[in-house]
């Protein structure tokens, strides 16, 4: 009896694996990759000239099957100007890139954008942080949360005392956290800001204590240059800004001058108001535009690209559906070519999905989200409160994922 099964063929690696299963030689595999469907790209924010260019290439086809360039399906000119879908085979995309590169700047920039989207995959390269290497693409790393606040949404007050916070951080490091994120200001929905002096008083002794007692790299969750300056002097390695360098214009320079790394997160609104009525036209597109802008601020101040992580900001000005959509589409955020850090731990959307469970009962839901992200190849670092459990979930999810990436050839 013949059998048929769909292979997961939205990625060239899946097709290549199937070609190897068929025993095809490398030359045949390469040839077929050119001929088979290669990519579907959703384009937004196009200038008129760019749309016309794609349309004109599409119109050069003389007969079905002989199209030299990718098909161009423009969006509705009135309702969705500057949008469209580009779909085709590898050889067609190659020809499009070659033709666009011969044109003048707006079209050469379009070529670069399309090329970046075609190459989007897992972040590669490595980040050195406090003597440890984060080799992106090899596994999902774990950031353990240390909240030195009286009011954090899930553990406010538990580690408000510096000694308790340090002991908690040491325990998370021993449990296998790859780095710790220390925060002195809650950003839960409805929270109010804390002044810099108070934030330094909360966080600095904890950074000093952790530096003395563990070698784990340290991140500080702050939006303020005055706080960053102090903690970086005390030996912190990374600044995690939940406003993507939008709150304090001095912060990018402070990070650059210290040679520190940073995580830039997307947020819509401010913590005080963000959950009142989050709205997006296209949530992935808007998060991408925000993160591109944050990245430009960081690079303009002198932070090297290789020391930047990006974060879609789960729960920060987003409904349950926005959060789920973003988690499903993390792959699309990879067009920026940088590692992604994602925090779902104990968050409100997990409570809603599990029938209203409080933050203290969201561990299993958190692990579900973390494992799903890892299995989809979506996150490079997950930010969690429960490190031991998250590591176990990730070891399994990463092993499944890596198997998919071609370790075995259908069982041999
Ligand atoms: N989430 C929280 C705080 N900081 N930073 C990044 N980069 N990504 C996140 O998803 C993120 C973050 C919220 O969690 P928590 O620290 O536990 O709560 P609170 O803000 O109430 O202290």
CSV table of N, CA and C and ligand atoms in Angstrom, one decimal, residues 143 145-149 151-156 181 183-189 191 219 221-222 238-242 263-266 271 274 309-316 341-347 383-385, ligand 1:
chain,number,residue,atom,x,y,z
A,143,UNK,N,16.9,32.9,32.1
A,143,UNK,CA,17.1,34.1,32.9
A,143,UNK,C,16.2,33.9,34.2
A,145,UNK,N,14.4,35.3,37.6
A,145,UNK,CA,13.9,36.6,38.1
A,145,UNK,C,14.2,36.8,39.6
A,146,UNK,N,14.8,38.0,39.9
A,146,UNK,CA,14.9,38.3,41.3
A,146,UNK,C,14.3,39.7,41.5
A,147,UNK,N,13.1,39.7,42.1
A,147,UNK,CA,12.3,41.0,42.3
A,147,UNK,C,12.6,41.5,43.7
A,148,UNK,N,13.3,42.7,43.7
A,148,UNK,CA,13.5,43.3,45.0
A,148,UNK,C,12.5,44.5,45.2
A,149,UNK,N,11.2,44.1,45.2
A,149,UNK,CA,10.1,45.0,45.3
A,149,UNK,C,9.1,44.6,46.3
A,151,UNK,N,5.9,45.0,45.6
A,151,UNK,CA,4.6,45.0,44.9
A,151,UNK,C,4.7,44.2,43.5
A,152,UNK,N,5.7,43.4,43.3
A,152,UNK,CA,5.7,42.6,42.0
A,152,UNK,C,4.5,41.7,41.9
A,153,UNK,N,4.0,41.4,40.7
A,153,UNK,CA,2.7,40.8,40.6
A,153,UNK,C,2.6,39.4,41.2
A,154,UNK,N,3.8,38.6,41.2
A,154,UNK,CA,3.7,37.3,41.6
A,154,UNK,C,4.4,37.0,42.9
A,155,UNK,N,5.5,37.8,43.2
A,155,UNK,CA,6.3,37.5,44.4
A,155,UNK,C,6.6,38.8,45.1
A,156,UNK,N,5.8,39.9,44.9
A,156,UNK,CA,6.1,41.2,45.6
A,156,UNK,C,6.2,41.0,47.1
A,181,UNK,N,18.1,38.3,36.5
A,181,UNK,CA,17.5,39.7,36.2
A,181,UNK,C,17.0,40.3,37.5
A,183,UNK,N,15.4,43.3,39.7
A,183,UNK,CA,14.5,44.4,39.4
A,183,UNK,C,14.1,45.1,40.7
A,184,UNK,N,14.1,46.5,40.7
A,184,UNK,CA,13.7,47.2,41.9
A,184,UNK,C,12.5,48.0,41.7
A,185,UNK,N,11.8,47.8,40.5
A,185,UNK,CA,10.6,48.6,40.3
A,185,UNK,C,9.6,47.6,39.6
A,186,UNK,N,8.4,47.4,40.2
A,186,UNK,CA,7.5,46.6,39.5
A,186,UNK,C,6.9,47.2,38.3
A,187,UNK,N,6.7,46.4,37.3
A,187,UNK,CA,6.1,47.0,36.0
A,187,UNK,C,4.7,46.3,35.8
A,188,UNK,N,4.2,45.7,36.8
A,188,UNK,CA,2.9,45.0,36.6
A,188,UNK,C,1.8,46.0,36.2
A,189,UNK,N,0.8,45.6,35.5
A,189,UNK,CA,-0.3,46.5,35.0
A,189,UNK,C,-0.8,47.3,36.2
A,191,UNK,N,1.0,49.5,38.0
A,191,UNK,CA,2.0,49.9,39.0
A,191,UNK,C,2.4,51.3,38.7
A,219,UNK,N,21.8,40.8,35.2
A,219,UNK,CA,21.1,41.8,34.4
A,219,UNK,C,20.3,42.6,35.4
A,221,UNK,N,16.9,45.1,35.7
A,221,UNK,CA,15.7,45.5,35.0
A,221,UNK,C,15.4,47.0,35.4
A,222,UNK,N,15.8,47.9,34.5
A,222,UNK,CA,15.6,49.3,34.8
A,222,UNK,C,15.4,50.1,33.6
A,238,UNK,N,24.3,43.4,32.1
A,238,UNK,CA,23.3,43.7,31.1
A,238,UNK,C,22.2,44.6,31.7
A,239,UNK,N,21.7,45.5,30.8
A,239,UNK,CA,20.6,46.4,31.3
A,239,UNK,C,19.3,45.9,30.5
A,240,UNK,N,18.3,45.6,31.2
A,240,UNK,CA,17.0,45.2,30.6
A,240,UNK,C,16.0,46.3,30.7
A,241,UNK,N,15.8,47.0,29.6
A,241,UNK,CA,14.9,48.1,29.6
A,241,UNK,C,13.5,47.8,29.0
A,242,UNK,N,12.5,47.8,29.8
A,242,UNK,CA,11.2,47.3,29.3
A,242,UNK,C,10.6,48.4,28.4
A,263,UNK,N,18.9,44.4,26.8
A,263,UNK,CA,17.7,43.8,26.3
A,263,UNK,C,16.7,44.9,26.1
A,264,UNK,N,16.2,45.0,24.8
A,264,UNK,CA,15.2,46.1,24.5
A,264,UNK,C,13.9,45.5,24.3
A,265,UNK,N,12.9,45.9,25.1
A,265,UNK,CA,11.6,45.3,25.0
A,265,UNK,C,10.5,46.2,24.4
A,266,UNK,N,9.5,45.6,23.8
A,266,UNK,CA,8.4,46.4,23.3
A,266,UNK,C,7.3,46.6,24.4
A,271,UNK,N,3.2,51.1,32.1
A,271,UNK,CA,2.6,50.1,33.0
A,271,UNK,C,1.4,50.6,33.7
A,274,UNK,N,-1.3,50.5,30.4
A,274,UNK,CA,-1.1,49.6,29.2
A,274,UNK,C,-2.2,48.6,29.0
A,309,UNK,N,19.8,42.2,22.8
A,309,UNK,CA,18.7,41.2,22.7
A,309,UNK,C,17.4,42.0,22.5
A,310,UNK,N,16.4,41.3,21.9
A,310,UNK,CA,15.1,42.0,21.7
A,310,UNK,C,14.1,41.1,22.4
A,311,UNK,N,13.0,41.8,22.7
A,311,UNK,CA,11.9,41.1,23.5
A,311,UNK,C,10.5,41.7,23.0
A,312,UNK,N,9.6,40.8,22.6
A,312,UNK,CA,8.3,41.4,22.2
A,312,UNK,C,7.4,41.9,23.3
A,313,UNK,N,7.8,41.7,24.6
A,313,UNK,CA,7.1,42.3,25.7
A,313,UNK,C,5.7,41.6,26.0
A,314,UNK,N,5.7,40.3,26.3
A,314,UNK,CA,4.5,39.6,26.5
A,314,UNK,C,3.8,40.3,27.7
A,315,UNK,N,2.5,40.7,27.5
A,315,UNK,CA,1.7,41.2,28.6
A,315,UNK,C,1.9,42.8,28.8
A,316,UNK,N,2.7,43.4,28.0
A,316,UNK,CA,2.9,44.8,28.1
A,316,UNK,C,2.1,45.6,27.1
A,341,UNK,N,14.6,37.4,23.7
A,341,UNK,CA,14.3,37.1,25.1
A,341,UNK,C,12.8,37.2,25.3
A,342,UNK,N,12.2,36.2,25.9
A,342,UNK,CA,10.8,36.3,26.1
A,342,UNK,C,10.4,35.9,27.5
A,343,UNK,N,9.5,36.7,28.1
A,343,UNK,CA,9.0,36.5,29.4
A,343,UNK,C,7.5,36.2,29.5
A,344,UNK,N,7.2,35.0,29.8
A,344,UNK,CA,5.7,34.6,29.9
A,344,UNK,C,5.4,34.2,31.4
A,345,UNK,N,6.5,34.1,32.2
A,345,UNK,CA,6.4,33.4,33.5
A,345,UNK,C,5.2,34.0,34.4
A,346,UNK,N,4.3,33.1,34.8
A,346,UNK,CA,3.2,33.4,35.7
A,346,UNK,C,2.3,34.6,35.2
A,347,UNK,N,2.4,35.0,34.0
A,347,UNK,CA,1.7,36.2,33.6
A,347,UNK,C,0.2,36.0,33.4
A,383,UNK,N,12.6,34.3,30.3
A,383,UNK,CA,12.8,34.9,31.7
A,383,UNK,C,11.7,34.3,32.6
A,384,UNK,N,12.2,33.6,33.6
A,384,UNK,CA,11.3,32.8,34.5
A,384,UNK,C,11.6,33.0,36.0
A,385,UNK,N,10.5,32.7,36.8
A,385,UNK,CA,10.7,32.7,38.2
A,385,UNK,C,11.1,31.4,38.7
B,1,LIG,N1,8.4,41.0,32.4
B,1,LIG,C1,8.4,41.6,33.6
B,1,LIG,C2,9.4,42.4,34.0
B,1,LIG,N2,10.5,42.7,33.2
B,1,LIG,N3,11.6,42.3,31.2
B,1,LIG,C3,11.7,41.7,30.0
B,1,LIG,N4,12.7,41.9,29.1
B,1,LIG,N5,10.7,40.9,29.5
B,1,LIG,C4,9.6,40.6,30.3
B,1,LIG,O1,8.7,39.9,29.8
B,1,LIG,C5,9.5,41.2,31.6
B,1,LIG,C6,10.5,42.1,32.0
B,1,LIG,C7,7.2,41.3,34.5
B,1,LIG,O2,7.5,40.3,35.4
B,1,LIG,P1,7.9,40.4,37.0
B,1,LIG,O3,9.3,41.0,37.0
B,1,LIG,O4,7.8,39.1,37.6
B,1,LIG,O5,6.9,41.3,37.6
B,1,LIG,P2,6.9,42.9,38.1
B,1,LIG,O6,7.1,43.7,36.9
B,1,LIG,O7,5.5,43.0,38.7
B,1,LIG,O8,8.0,43.0,39.1
